[in-house]
Amino acid sequence: MLCVQGVISPLLANRYMNRFLRYWTRTEQPCRLRARIVSYADDFVILSRGRAAEALDWTRHAITRLGLTLNEAKTKLKDARRERFEFLGYSFGPHRHWRDGELYLGASPSPKSVARLRQKVRDRLKASHCRRWPEIRDGLNAILRGWDNYFCYGTRQKAHRAIDAHVVQSVRGFLVRRHKVPSRGTVRFSREAIFGELGLLSLSQSCKASRR
């Protein structure tokens, strides 16, 4: 399956996107191009079986008729069976199974989404230097839980492990500085303590519990 991914001016998000989708349906492009559109606001993906290049040409023409232009820097033509594409924070396409290395088509949180969450954790800790730990903990857990609720589809183990490791490192550094611990704090603020008595949410543990 081939895909065309594009982002149009935000003006298209409401009125113009609806006009574009109606024109897509009225001219019977789903049948002609063996394709479907998935859209959110001004971001969209066209999934086509073998006619993605035609779909892209048609889209450029249709967008021009609306008096708009595609953001060419963010418009891509990809073979989703062989390469990934990102949409709404997810990375879609070929993935390798962590156990045997076999390839499969799936979805996972994109690297950009993981990086943004890491930054949110860092920013929250920076802004919390005068707050009590229960308040800091609850704020971090709200961020982690919200992210996990959104990324509830697809393969998440790798992202969960990376986020858990970042939370441990960031929280440990924050608490070492706060309590003026004369060490790296790996004993006093171990992973088990951070996700145990200190009450931080572990995404890896939460995922395992939900599967059980």
PDB file of N, CA, C and O in Angstrom, residues 121-149:
ATOM      1  N   VAL A 121       8.412  16.394  30.703  1.00  0.00           N
ATOM      2  CA  VAL A 121       8.854  15.932  32.022  1.00  0.00           C
ATOM      3  C   VAL A 121       9.936  16.860  32.559  1.00  0.00           C
ATOM      4  O   VAL A 121       9.908  17.279  33.726  1.00  0.00           O
ATOM      5  N   ARG A 122      10.902  17.212  31.715  1.00  0.00           N
ATOM      6  CA  ARG A 122      11.972  18.123  32.138  1.00  0.00           C
ATOM      7  C   ARG A 122      11.412  19.476  32.544  1.00  0.00           C
ATOM      8  O   ARG A 122      11.791  20.039  33.580  1.00  0.00           O
ATOM      9  N   ASP A 123      10.498  20.002  31.727  1.00  0.00           N
ATOM     10  CA  ASP A 123       9.923  21.315  32.018  1.00  0.00           C
ATOM     11  C   ASP A 123       9.127  21.288  33.319  1.00  0.00           C
ATOM     12  O   ASP A 123       9.152  22.253  34.098  1.00  0.00           O
ATOM     13  N   ARG A 124       8.403  20.202  33.546  1.00  0.00           N
ATOM     14  CA  ARG A 124       7.605  20.101  34.771  1.00  0.00           C
ATOM     15  C   ARG A 124       8.495  20.102  36.005  1.00  0.00           C
ATOM     16  O   ARG A 124       8.171  20.738  37.015  1.00  0.00           O
ATOM     17  N   LEU A 125       9.595  19.399  35.941  1.00  0.00           N
ATOM     18  CA  LEU A 125      10.504  19.345  37.082  1.00  0.00           C
ATOM     19  C   LEU A 125      11.181  20.695  37.322  1.00  0.00           C
ATOM     20  O   LEU A 125      11.367  21.111  38.465  1.00  0.00           O
ATOM     21  N   LYS A 126      11.534  21.393  36.244  1.00  0.00           N
ATOM     22  CA  LYS A 126      12.144  22.716  36.396  1.00  0.00           C
ATOM     23  C   LYS A 126      11.191  23.690  37.082  1.00  0.00           C
ATOM     24  O   LYS A 126      11.613  24.532  37.881  1.00  0.00           O
ATOM     25  N   ALA A 127       9.902  23.570  36.739  1.00  0.00           N
ATOM     26  CA  ALA A 127       8.912  24.503  37.280  1.00  0.00           C
ATOM     27  C   ALA A 127       8.437  24.107  38.670  1.00  0.00           C
ATOM     28  O   ALA A 127       7.627  24.809  39.273  1.00  0.00           O
ATOM     29  N   SER A 128       8.924  22.990  39.192  1.00  0.00           N
ATOM     30  CA  SER A 128       8.394  22.452  40.449  1.00  0.00           C
ATOM     31  C   SER A 128       9.385  22.514  41.595  1.00  0.00           C
ATOM     32  O   SER A 128       9.202  21.841  42.609  1.00  0.00           O
ATOM     33  N   HIS A 129      10.438  23.305  41.482  1.00  0.00           N
ATOM     34  CA  HIS A 129      11.506  23.242  42.483  1.00  0.00           C
ATOM     35  C   HIS A 129      11.044  23.672  43.870  1.00  0.00           C
ATOM     36  O   HIS A 129      11.676  23.321  44.866  1.00  0.00           O
ATOM     37  N   CYS A 130       9.952  24.441  43.982  1.00  0.00           N
ATOM     38  CA  CYS A 130       9.469  24.887  45.296  1.00  0.00           C
ATOM     39  C   CYS A 130       8.233  24.119  45.765  1.00  0.00           C
ATOM     40  O   CYS A 130       7.704  24.404  46.843  1.00  0.00           O
ATOM     41  N   ARG A 131       7.757  23.192  44.980  1.00  0.00           N
ATOM     42  CA  ARG A 131       6.518  22.486  45.315  1.00  0.00           C
ATOM     43  C   ARG A 131       6.797  21.236  46.130  1.00  0.00           C
ATOM     44  O   ARG A 131       7.888  20.675  46.087  1.00  0.00           O
ATOM     45  N   ARG A 132       5.771  20.785  46.841  1.00  0.00           N
ATOM     46  CA  ARG A 132       5.889  19.560  47.624  1.00  0.00           C
ATOM     47  C   ARG A 132       5.870  18.361  46.677  1.00  0.00           C
ATOM     48  O   ARG A 132       5.282  18.412  45.605  1.00  0.00           O
ATOM     49  N   TRP A 133       6.515  17.264  47.109  1.00  0.00           N
ATOM     50  CA  TRP A 133       6.627  16.100  46.242  1.00  0.00           C
ATOM     51  C   TRP A 133       5.275  15.542  45.788  1.00  0.00           C
ATOM     52  O   TRP A 133       5.132  15.227  44.596  1.00  0.00           O
ATOM     53  N   PRO A 134       4.257  15.398  46.661  1.00  0.00           N
ATOM     54  CA  PRO A 134       2.977  14.865  46.170  1.00  0.00           C
ATOM     55  C   PRO A 134       2.395  15.680  45.014  1.00  0.00           C
ATOM     56  O   PRO A 134       1.811  15.107  44.082  1.00  0.00           O
ATOM     57  N   GLU A 135       2.567  16.975  45.052  1.00  0.00           N
ATOM     58  CA  GLU A 135       2.067  17.816  43.962  1.00  0.00           C
ATOM     59  C   GLU A 135       2.879  17.589  42.693  1.00  0.00           C
ATOM     60  O   GLU A 135       2.325  17.518  41.587  1.00  0.00           O
ATOM     61  N   ILE A 136       4.191  17.474  42.848  1.00  0.00           N
ATOM     62  CA  ILE A 136       5.046  17.198  41.690  1.00  0.00           C
ATOM     63  C   ILE A 136       4.701  15.843  41.093  1.00  0.00           C
ATOM     64  O   ILE A 136       4.559  15.696  39.875  1.00  0.00           O
ATOM     65  N   ARG A 137       4.581  14.842  41.961  1.00  0.00           N
ATOM     66  CA  ARG A 137       4.260  13.483  41.515  1.00  0.00           C
ATOM     67  C   ARG A 137       2.942  13.460  40.750  1.00  0.00           C
ATOM     68  O   ARG A 137       2.850  12.864  39.665  1.00  0.00           O
ATOM     69  N   ASP A 138       1.912  14.100  41.294  1.00  0.00           N
ATOM     70  CA  ASP A 138       0.596  14.084  40.646  1.00  0.00           C
ATOM     71  C   ASP A 138       0.639  14.781  39.288  1.00  0.00           C
ATOM     72  O   ASP A 138      -0.016  14.336  38.330  1.00  0.00           O
ATOM     73  N   GLY A 139       1.410  15.870  39.195  1.00  0.00           N
ATOM     74  CA  GLY A 139       1.517  16.560  37.916  1.00  0.00           C
ATOM     75  C   GLY A 139       2.211  15.713  36.862  1.00  0.00           C
ATOM     76  O   GLY A 139       1.773  15.651  35.710  1.00  0.00           O
ATOM     77  N   LEU A 140       3.301  15.056  37.260  1.00  0.00           N
ATOM     78  CA  LEU A 140       4.002  14.175  36.325  1.00  0.00           C
ATOM     79  C   LEU A 140       3.134  13.005  35.905  1.00  0.00           C
ATOM     80  O   LEU A 140       3.091  12.633  34.728  1.00  0.00           O
ATOM     81  N   ASN A 141       2.432  12.409  36.865  1.00  0.00           N
ATOM     82  CA  ASN A 141       1.576  11.270  36.543  1.00  0.00           C
ATOM     83  C   ASN A 141       0.451  11.661  35.588  1.00  0.00           C
ATOM     84  O   ASN A 141       0.049  10.872  34.728  1.00  0.00           O
ATOM     85  N   ALA A 142      -0.074  12.873  35.745  1.00  0.00           N
ATOM     86  CA  ALA A 142      -1.121  13.328  34.834  1.00  0.00           C
ATOM     87  C   ALA A 142      -0.595  13.437  33.407  1.00  0.00           C
ATOM     88  O   ALA A 142      -1.274  13.060  32.446  1.00  0.00           O
ATOM     89  N   ILE A 143       0.630  13.945  33.268  1.00  0.00           N
ATOM     90  CA  ILE A 143       1.250  14.049  31.942  1.00  0.00           C
ATOM     91  C   ILE A 143       1.481  12.663  31.342  1.00  0.00           C
ATOM     92  O   ILE A 143       1.149  12.405  30.175  1.00  0.00           O
ATOM     93  N   LEU A 144       2.037  11.765  32.133  1.00  0.00           N
ATOM     94  CA  LEU A 144       2.329  10.412  31.655  1.00  0.00           C
ATOM     95  C   LEU A 144       1.059   9.650  31.315  1.00  0.00           C
ATOM     96  O   LEU A 144       0.985   8.960  30.293  1.00  0.00           O
ATOM     97  N   ARG A 145       0.057   9.770  32.174  1.00  0.00           N
ATOM     98  CA  ARG A 145      -1.193   9.044  31.936  1.00  0.00           C
ATOM     99  C   ARG A 145      -1.913   9.566  30.695  1.00  0.00           C
ATOM    100  O   ARG A 145      -2.474   8.797  29.906  1.00  0.00           O
ATOM    101  N   GLY A 146      -1.914  10.883  30.519  1.00  0.00           N
ATOM    102  CA  GLY A 146      -2.550  11.452  29.329  1.00  0.00           C
ATOM    103  C   GLY A 146      -1.874  10.995  28.056  1.00  0.00           C
ATOM    104  O   GLY A 146      -2.536  10.666  27.062  1.00  0.00           O
ATOM    105  N   TRP A 147      -0.529  10.984  28.061  1.00  0.00           N
ATOM    106  CA  TRP A 147       0.214  10.516  26.894  1.00  0.00           C
ATOM    107  C   TRP A 147      -0.100   9.054  26.606  1.00  0.00           C
ATOM    108  O   TRP A 147      -0.331   8.661  25.462  1.00  0.00           O
ATOM    109  N   ASP A 148      -0.126   8.240  27.659  1.00  0.00           N
ATOM    110  CA  ASP A 148      -0.377   6.810  27.492  1.00  0.00           C
ATOM    111  C   ASP A 148      -1.796   6.545  27.010  1.00  0.00           C
ATOM    112  O   ASP A 148      -2.033   5.627  26.229  1.00  0.00           O
ATOM    113  N   ASN A 149      -2.757   7.337  27.454  1.00  0.00           N
ATOM    114  CA  ASN A 149      -4.140   7.160  27.005  1.00  0.00           C
ATOM    115  C   ASN A 149      -4.280   7.485  25.526  1.00  0.00           C
ATOM    116  O   ASN A 149      -5.064   6.852  24.809  1.00  0.00           O
TER     117      ASN A 149
END
